[in-house]
PDB file of C-alpha atoms in Angstrom:
ATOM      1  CA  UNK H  84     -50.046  -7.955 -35.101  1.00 53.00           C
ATOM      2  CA  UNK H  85     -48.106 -11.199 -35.734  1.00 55.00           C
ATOM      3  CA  UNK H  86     -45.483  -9.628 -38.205  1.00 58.00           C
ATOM      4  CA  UNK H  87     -45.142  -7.117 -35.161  1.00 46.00           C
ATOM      5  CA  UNK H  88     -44.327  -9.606 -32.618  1.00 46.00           C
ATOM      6  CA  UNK H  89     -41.887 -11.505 -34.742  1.00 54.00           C
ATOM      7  CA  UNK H  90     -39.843  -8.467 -35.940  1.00 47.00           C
ATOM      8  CA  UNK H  91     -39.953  -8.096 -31.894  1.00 45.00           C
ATOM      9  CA  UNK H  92     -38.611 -11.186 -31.685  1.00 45.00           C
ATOM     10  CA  UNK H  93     -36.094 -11.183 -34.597  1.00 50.00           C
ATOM     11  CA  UNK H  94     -34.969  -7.591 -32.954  1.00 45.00           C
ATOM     12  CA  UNK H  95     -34.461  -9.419 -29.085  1.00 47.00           C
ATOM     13  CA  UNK H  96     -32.268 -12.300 -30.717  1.00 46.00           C
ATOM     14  CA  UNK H  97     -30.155  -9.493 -32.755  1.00 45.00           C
ATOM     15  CA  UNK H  98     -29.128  -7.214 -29.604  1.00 44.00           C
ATOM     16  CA  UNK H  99     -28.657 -10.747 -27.972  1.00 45.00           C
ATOM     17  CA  UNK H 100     -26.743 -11.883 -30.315  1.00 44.00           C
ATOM     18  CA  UNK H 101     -24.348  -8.651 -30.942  1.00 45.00           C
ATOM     19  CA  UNK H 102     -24.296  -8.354 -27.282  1.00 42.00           C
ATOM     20  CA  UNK H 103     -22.358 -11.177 -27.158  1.00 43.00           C
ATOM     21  CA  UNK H 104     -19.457 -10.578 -29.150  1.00 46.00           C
ATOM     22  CA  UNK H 105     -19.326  -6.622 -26.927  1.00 45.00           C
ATOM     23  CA  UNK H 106     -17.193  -6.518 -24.102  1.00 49.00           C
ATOM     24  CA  UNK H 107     -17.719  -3.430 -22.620  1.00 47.00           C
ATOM     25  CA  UNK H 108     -14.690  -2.112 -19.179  1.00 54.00           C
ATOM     26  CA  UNK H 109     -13.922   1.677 -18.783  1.00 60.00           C
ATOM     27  CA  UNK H 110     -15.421   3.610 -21.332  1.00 61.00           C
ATOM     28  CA  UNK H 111     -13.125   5.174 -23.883  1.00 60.00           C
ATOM     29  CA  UNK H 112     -12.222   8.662 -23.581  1.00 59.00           C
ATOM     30  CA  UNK H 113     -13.308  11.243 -26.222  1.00 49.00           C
ATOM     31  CA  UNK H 114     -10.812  13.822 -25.686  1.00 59.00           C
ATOM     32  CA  UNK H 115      -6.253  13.669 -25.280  1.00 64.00           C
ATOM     33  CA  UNK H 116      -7.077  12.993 -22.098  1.00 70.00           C
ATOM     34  CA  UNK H 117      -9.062  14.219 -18.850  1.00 75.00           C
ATOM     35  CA  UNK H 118      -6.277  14.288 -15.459  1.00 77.00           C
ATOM     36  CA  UNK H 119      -8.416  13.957 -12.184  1.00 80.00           C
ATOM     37  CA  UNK H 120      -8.824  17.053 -10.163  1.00 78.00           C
ATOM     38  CA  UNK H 121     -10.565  17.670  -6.903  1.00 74.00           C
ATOM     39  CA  UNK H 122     -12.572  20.443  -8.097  1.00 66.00           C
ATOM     40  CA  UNK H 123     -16.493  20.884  -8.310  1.00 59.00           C
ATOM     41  CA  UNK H 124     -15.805  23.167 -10.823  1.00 59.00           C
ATOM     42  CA  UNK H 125     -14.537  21.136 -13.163  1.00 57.00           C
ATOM     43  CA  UNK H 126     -15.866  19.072 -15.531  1.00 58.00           C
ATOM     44  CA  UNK H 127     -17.120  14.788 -13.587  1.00 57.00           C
ATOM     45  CA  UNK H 128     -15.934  12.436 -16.268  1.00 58.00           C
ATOM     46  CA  UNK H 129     -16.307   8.697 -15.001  1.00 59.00           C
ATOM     47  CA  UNK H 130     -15.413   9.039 -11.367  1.00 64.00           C
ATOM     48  CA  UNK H 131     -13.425  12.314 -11.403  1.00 75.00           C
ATOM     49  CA  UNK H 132     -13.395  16.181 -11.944  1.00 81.00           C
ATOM     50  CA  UNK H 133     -11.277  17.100 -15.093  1.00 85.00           C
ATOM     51  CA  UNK H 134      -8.756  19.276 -14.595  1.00 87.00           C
ATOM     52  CA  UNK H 135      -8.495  22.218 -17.604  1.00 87.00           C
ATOM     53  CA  UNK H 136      -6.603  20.910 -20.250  1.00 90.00           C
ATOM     54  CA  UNK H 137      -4.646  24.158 -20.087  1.00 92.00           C
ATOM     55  CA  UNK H 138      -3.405  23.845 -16.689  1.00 92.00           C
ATOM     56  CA  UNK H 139      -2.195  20.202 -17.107  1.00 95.00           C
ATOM     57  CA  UNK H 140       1.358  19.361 -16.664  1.00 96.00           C
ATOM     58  CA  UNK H 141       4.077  16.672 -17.769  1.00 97.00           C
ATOM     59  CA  UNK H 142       3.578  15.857 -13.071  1.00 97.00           C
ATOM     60  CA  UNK H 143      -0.168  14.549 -13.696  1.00 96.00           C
ATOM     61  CA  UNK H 144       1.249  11.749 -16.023  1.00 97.00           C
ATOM     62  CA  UNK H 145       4.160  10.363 -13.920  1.00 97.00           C
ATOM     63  CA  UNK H 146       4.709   9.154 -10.686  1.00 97.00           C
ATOM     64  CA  UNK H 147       8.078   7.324  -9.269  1.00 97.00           C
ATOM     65  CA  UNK H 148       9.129   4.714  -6.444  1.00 96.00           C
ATOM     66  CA  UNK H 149       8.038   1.721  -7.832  1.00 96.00           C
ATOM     67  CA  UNK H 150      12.201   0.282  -7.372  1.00 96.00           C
ATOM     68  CA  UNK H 151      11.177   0.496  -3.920  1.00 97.00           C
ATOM     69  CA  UNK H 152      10.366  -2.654  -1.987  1.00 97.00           C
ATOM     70  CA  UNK H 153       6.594  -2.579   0.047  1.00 97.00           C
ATOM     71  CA  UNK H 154       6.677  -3.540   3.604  1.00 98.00           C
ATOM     72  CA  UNK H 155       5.341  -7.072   4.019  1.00 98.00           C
ATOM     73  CA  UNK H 156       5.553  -7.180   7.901  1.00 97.00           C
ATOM     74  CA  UNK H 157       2.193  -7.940   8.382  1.00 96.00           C
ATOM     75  CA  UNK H 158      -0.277 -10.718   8.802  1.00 94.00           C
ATOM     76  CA  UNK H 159      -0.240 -12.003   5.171  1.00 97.00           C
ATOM     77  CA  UNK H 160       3.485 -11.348   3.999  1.00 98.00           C
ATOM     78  CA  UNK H 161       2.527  -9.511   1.269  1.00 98.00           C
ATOM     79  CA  UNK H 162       2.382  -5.545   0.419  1.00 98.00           C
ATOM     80  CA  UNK H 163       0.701  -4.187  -2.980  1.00 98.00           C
ATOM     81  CA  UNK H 164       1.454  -0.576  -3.674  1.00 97.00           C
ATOM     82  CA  UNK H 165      -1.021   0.779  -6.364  1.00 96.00           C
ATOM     83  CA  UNK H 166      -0.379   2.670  -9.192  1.00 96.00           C
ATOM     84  CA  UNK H 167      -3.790   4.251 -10.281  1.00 91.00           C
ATOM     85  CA  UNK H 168      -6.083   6.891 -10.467  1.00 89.00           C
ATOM     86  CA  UNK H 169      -5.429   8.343  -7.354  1.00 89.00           C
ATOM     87  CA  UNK H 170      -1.771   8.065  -7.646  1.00 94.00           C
ATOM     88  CA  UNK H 171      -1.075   9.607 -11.334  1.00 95.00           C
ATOM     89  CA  UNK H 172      -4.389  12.037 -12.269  1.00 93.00           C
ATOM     90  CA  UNK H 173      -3.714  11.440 -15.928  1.00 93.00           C
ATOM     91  CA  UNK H 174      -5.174   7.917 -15.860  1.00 91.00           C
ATOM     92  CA  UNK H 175      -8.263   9.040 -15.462  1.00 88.00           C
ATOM     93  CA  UNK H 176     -10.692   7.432 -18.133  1.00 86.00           C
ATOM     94  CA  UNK H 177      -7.927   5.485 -19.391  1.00 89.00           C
ATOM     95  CA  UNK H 178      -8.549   2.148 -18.471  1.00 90.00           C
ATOM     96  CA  UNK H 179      -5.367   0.904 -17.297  1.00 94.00           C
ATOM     97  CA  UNK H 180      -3.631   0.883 -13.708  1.00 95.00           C
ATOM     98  CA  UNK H 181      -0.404  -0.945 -12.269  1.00 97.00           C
ATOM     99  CA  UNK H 182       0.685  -2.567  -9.124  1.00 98.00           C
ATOM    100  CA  UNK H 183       3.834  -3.686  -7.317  1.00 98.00           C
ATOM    101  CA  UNK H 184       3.464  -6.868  -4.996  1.00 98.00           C
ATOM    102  CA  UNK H 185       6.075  -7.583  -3.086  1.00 98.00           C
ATOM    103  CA  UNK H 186       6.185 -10.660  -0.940  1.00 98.00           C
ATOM    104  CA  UNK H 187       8.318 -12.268   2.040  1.00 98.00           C
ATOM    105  CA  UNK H 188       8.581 -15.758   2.112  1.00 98.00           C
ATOM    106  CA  UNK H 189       5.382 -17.679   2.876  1.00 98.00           C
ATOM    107  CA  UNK H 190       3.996 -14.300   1.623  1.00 98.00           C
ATOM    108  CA  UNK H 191       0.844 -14.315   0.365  1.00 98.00           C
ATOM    109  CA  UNK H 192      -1.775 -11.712  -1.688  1.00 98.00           C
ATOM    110  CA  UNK H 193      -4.869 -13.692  -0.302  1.00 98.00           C
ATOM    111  CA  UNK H 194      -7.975 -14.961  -2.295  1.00 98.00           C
ATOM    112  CA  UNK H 195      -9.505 -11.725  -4.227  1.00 98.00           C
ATOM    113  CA  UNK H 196     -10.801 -10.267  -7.344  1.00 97.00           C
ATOM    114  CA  UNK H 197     -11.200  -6.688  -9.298  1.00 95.00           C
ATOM    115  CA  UNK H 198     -14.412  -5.773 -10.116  1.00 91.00           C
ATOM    116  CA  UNK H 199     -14.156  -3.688 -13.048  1.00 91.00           C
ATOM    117  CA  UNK H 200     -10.332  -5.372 -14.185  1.00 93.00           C
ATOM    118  CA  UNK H 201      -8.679  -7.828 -16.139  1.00 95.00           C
ATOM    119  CA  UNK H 202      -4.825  -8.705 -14.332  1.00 98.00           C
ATOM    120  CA  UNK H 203      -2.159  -9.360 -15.991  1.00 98.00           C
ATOM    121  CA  UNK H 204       0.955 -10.213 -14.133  1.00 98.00           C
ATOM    122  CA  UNK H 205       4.884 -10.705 -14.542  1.00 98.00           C
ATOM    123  CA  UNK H 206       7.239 -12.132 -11.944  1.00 98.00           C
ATOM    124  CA  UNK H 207      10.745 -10.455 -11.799  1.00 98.00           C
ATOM    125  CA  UNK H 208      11.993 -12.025  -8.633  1.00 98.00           C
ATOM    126  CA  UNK H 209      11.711 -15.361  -6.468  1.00 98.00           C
ATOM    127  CA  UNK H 210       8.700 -18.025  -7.104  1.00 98.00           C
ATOM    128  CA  UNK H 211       5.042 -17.381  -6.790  1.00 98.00           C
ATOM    129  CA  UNK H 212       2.498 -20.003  -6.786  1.00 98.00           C
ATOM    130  CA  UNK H 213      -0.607 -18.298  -8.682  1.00 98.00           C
ATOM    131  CA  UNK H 214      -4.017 -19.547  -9.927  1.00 98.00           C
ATOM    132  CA  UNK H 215      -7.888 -18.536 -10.195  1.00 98.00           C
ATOM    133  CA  UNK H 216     -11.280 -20.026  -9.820  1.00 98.00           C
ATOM    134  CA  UNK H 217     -13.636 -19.768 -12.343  1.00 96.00           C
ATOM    135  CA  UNK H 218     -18.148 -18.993 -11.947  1.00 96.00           C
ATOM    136  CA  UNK H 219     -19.807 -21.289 -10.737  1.00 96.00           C
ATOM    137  CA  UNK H 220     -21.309 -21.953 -14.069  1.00 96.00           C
ATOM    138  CA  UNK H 221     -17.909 -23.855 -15.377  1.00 96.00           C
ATOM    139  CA  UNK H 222     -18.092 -25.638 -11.936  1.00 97.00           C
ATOM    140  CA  UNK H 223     -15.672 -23.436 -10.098  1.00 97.00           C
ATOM    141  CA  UNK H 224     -12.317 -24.672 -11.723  1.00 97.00           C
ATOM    142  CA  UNK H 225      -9.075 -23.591 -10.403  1.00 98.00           C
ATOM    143  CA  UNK H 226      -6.643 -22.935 -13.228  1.00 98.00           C
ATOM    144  CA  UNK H 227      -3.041 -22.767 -11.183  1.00 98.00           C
ATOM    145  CA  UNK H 228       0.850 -22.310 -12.261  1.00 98.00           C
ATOM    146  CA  UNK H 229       4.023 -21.812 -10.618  1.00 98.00           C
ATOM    147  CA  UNK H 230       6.141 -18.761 -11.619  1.00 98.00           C
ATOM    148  CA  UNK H 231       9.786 -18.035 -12.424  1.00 98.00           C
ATOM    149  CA  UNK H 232      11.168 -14.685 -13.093  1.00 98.00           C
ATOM    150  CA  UNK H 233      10.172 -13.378 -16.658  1.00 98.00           C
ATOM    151  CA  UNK H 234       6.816 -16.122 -16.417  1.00 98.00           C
ATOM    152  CA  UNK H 235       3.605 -13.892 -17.238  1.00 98.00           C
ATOM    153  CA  UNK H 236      -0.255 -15.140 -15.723  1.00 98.00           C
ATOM    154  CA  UNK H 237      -3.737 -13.886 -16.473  1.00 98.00           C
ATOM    155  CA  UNK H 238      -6.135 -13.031 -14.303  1.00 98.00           C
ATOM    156  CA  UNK H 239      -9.563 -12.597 -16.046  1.00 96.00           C
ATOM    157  CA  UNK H 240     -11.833 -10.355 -14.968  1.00 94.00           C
ATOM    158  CA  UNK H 241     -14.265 -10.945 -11.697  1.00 94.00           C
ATOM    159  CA  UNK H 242     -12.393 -14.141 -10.902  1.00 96.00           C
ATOM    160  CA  UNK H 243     -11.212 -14.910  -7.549  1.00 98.00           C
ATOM    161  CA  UNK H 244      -7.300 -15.178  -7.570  1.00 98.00           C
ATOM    162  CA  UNK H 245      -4.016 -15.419  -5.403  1.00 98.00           C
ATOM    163  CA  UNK H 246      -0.435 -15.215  -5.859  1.00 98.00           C
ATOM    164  CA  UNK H 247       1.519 -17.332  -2.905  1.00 98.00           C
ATOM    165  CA  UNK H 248       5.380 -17.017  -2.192  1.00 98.00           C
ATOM    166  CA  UNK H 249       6.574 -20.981  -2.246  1.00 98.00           C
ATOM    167  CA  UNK H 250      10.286 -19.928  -2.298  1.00 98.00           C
ATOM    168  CA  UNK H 251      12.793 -19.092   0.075  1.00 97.00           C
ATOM    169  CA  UNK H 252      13.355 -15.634  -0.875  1.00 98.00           C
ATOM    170  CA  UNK H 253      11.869 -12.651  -1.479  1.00 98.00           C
ATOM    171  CA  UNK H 254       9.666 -12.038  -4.424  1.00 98.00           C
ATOM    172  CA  UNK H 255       8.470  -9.523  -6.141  1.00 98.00           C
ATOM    173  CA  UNK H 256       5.599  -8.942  -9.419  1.00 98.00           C
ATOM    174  CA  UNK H 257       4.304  -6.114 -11.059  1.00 98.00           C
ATOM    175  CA  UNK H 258       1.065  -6.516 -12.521  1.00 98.00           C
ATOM    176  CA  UNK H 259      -1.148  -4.309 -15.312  1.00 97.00           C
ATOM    177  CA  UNK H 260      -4.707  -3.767 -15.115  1.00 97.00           C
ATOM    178  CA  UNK H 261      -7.568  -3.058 -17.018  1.00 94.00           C
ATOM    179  CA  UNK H 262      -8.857   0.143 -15.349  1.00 91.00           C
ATOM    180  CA  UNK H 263      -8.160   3.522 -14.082  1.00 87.00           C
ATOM    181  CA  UNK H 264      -9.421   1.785 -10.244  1.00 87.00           C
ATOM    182  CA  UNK H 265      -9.518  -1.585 -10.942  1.00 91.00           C
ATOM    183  CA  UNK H 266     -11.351  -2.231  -7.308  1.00 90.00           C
ATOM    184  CA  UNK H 267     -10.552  -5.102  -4.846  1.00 95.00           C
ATOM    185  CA  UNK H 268     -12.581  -6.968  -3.150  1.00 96.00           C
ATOM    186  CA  UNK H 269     -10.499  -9.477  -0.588  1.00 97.00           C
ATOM    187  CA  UNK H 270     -12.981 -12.382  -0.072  1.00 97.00           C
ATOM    188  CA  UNK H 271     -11.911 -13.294   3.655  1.00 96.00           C
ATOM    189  CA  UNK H 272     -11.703  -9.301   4.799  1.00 96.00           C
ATOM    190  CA  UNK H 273     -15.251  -8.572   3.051  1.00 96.00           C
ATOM    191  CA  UNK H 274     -17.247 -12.035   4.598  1.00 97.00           C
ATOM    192  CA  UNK H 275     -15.850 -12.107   7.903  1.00 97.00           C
ATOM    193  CA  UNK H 276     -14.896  -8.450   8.174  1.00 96.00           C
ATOM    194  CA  UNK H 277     -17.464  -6.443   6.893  1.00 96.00           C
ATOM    195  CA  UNK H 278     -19.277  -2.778   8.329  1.00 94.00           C
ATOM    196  CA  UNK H 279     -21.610  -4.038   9.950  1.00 95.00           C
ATOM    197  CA  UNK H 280     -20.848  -7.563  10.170  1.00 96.00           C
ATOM    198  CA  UNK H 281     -22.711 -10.163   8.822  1.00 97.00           C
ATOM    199  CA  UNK H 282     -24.890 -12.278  10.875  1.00 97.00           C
ATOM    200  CA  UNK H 283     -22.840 -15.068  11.858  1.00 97.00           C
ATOM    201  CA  UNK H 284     -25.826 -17.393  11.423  1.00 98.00           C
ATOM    202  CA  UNK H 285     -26.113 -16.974   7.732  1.00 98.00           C
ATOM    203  CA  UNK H 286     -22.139 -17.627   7.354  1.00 98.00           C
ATOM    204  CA  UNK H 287     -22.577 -20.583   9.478  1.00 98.00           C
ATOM    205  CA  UNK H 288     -25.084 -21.950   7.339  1.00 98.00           C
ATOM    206  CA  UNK H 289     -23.409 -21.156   3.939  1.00 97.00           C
ATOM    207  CA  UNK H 290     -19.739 -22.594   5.419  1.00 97.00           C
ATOM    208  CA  UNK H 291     -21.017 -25.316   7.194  1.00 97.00           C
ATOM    209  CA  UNK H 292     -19.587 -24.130  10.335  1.00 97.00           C
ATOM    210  CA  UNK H 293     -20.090 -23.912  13.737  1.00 98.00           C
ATOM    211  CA  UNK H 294     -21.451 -20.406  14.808  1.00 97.00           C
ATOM    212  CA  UNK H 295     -18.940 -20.203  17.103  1.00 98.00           C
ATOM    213  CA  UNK H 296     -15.814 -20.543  14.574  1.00 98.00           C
ATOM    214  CA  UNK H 297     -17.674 -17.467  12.379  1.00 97.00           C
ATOM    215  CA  UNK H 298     -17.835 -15.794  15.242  1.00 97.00           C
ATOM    216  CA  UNK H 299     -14.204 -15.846  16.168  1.00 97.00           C
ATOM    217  CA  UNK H 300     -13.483 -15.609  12.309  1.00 97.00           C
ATOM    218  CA  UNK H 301     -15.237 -12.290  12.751  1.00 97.00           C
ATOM    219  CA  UNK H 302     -13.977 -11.149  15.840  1.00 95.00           C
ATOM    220  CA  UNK H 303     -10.543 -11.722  13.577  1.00 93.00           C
ATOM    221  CA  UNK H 304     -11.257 -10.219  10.607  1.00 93.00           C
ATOM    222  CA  UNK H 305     -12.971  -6.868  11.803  1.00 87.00           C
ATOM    223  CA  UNK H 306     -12.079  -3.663  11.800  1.00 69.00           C
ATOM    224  CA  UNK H 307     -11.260  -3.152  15.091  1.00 52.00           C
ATOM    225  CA  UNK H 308      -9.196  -6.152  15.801  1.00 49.00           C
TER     226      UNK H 308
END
């Protein structure tokens, strides 16, 4: 019984061990590829239907408009315009996704984070101000940097990050991901704007504010405002 519970043991620190040198994001697909269809029909592959292979087309790999510039008249100066799943079928089980983010001056992409993607971003016009905050294990450390046109930034996976227009002019990234539908999760939008709200008691406590600022925080952020 004793040799039984240390190979046990020896087995547990083994899988622990090689589970930390896995890193495991969109599984790998184990055909050419598998472009999303709406179709019960077809074959559900991580998230979508998969189209025939036979009826697949040089259209379900390629989409176009990216040289045009998002409208940023809105309350955060900023307009991303995705480039994933649901734009080109073909990246289904891929694991990779783009964006355009363009910004007016002042122009921010607010505090957020991708659930299921790394970010990697490049700057080709104007200044961005750009940083992340790490778990609260490693004491929530913001690692920041201010971009130039051809500068390049990481944004590792899960962390909460911004980008932040600190020039004059417009600006303008495009940024890769690590995912077919990377997710995002905008921190301000889901605390004080989420279906149904959250009870502004608990934000109060874990802000430290008065129940009266979450409320109006809420009554700013919801749906209907």
């Amino acid at each position: 019984m004793e040799g039984f519970l240390r190979f046990l043991v020896a087995k547990a620190i083994l899988l622990a061990l090689a589970s930390s040198f896995v890193s495991c994001y969109d599984p790998s697909p184990l055909q050419d590829f598998c472009v999303a269809v709406d179709d019960a029909n077809g074959v559900f592959v991580n998230g979508k239907f998969c189209k025939d292979p036979k009826y697949v087309k040089a259209e379900d790999f390629f989409t176009s408009g990216l040289n045009i510039a998002g409208n940023t008249m809105n309350r955060v100066g900023s307009n991303v315009t995705n480039v994933n799943v649901d734009r080109i079928p073909g990246l289904n089980t891929l694991g990779v996704s783009l964006v355009r983010i363009d910004f007016a001056p002042g122009g921010q992409n607010p505090p957020h984070t991708h659930p299921r993607a790394t970010e990697i971003l490049v700057l080709v016009e104007g200044t961005l101000l750009v940083g992340f905050v790490t778990s609260n294990q490693d004491n929530n450390r913001l690692f920041s940097k201010v971009l130039y046109p051809g500068d390049v930034f990481v944004f590792p996976i899960g962390m909460i990050h911004f980008q932040v227009n600190v020039g004059r002019t417009n600006a303008v990234a495009f940024a890769g991901l690590g995912s077919q539908n990377p997710g995002t999760i905008t921190i301000a939008d889901a605390v004080f704007g989420s279906t149904p709200l959250i009870m502004p008691e608990i934000l109060a406590k874990a802000f430290q504010l008065d129940v009266n600022v979450v409320r109006y925080l809420e009554a700013r952020f919801s749906r209907n405002y």
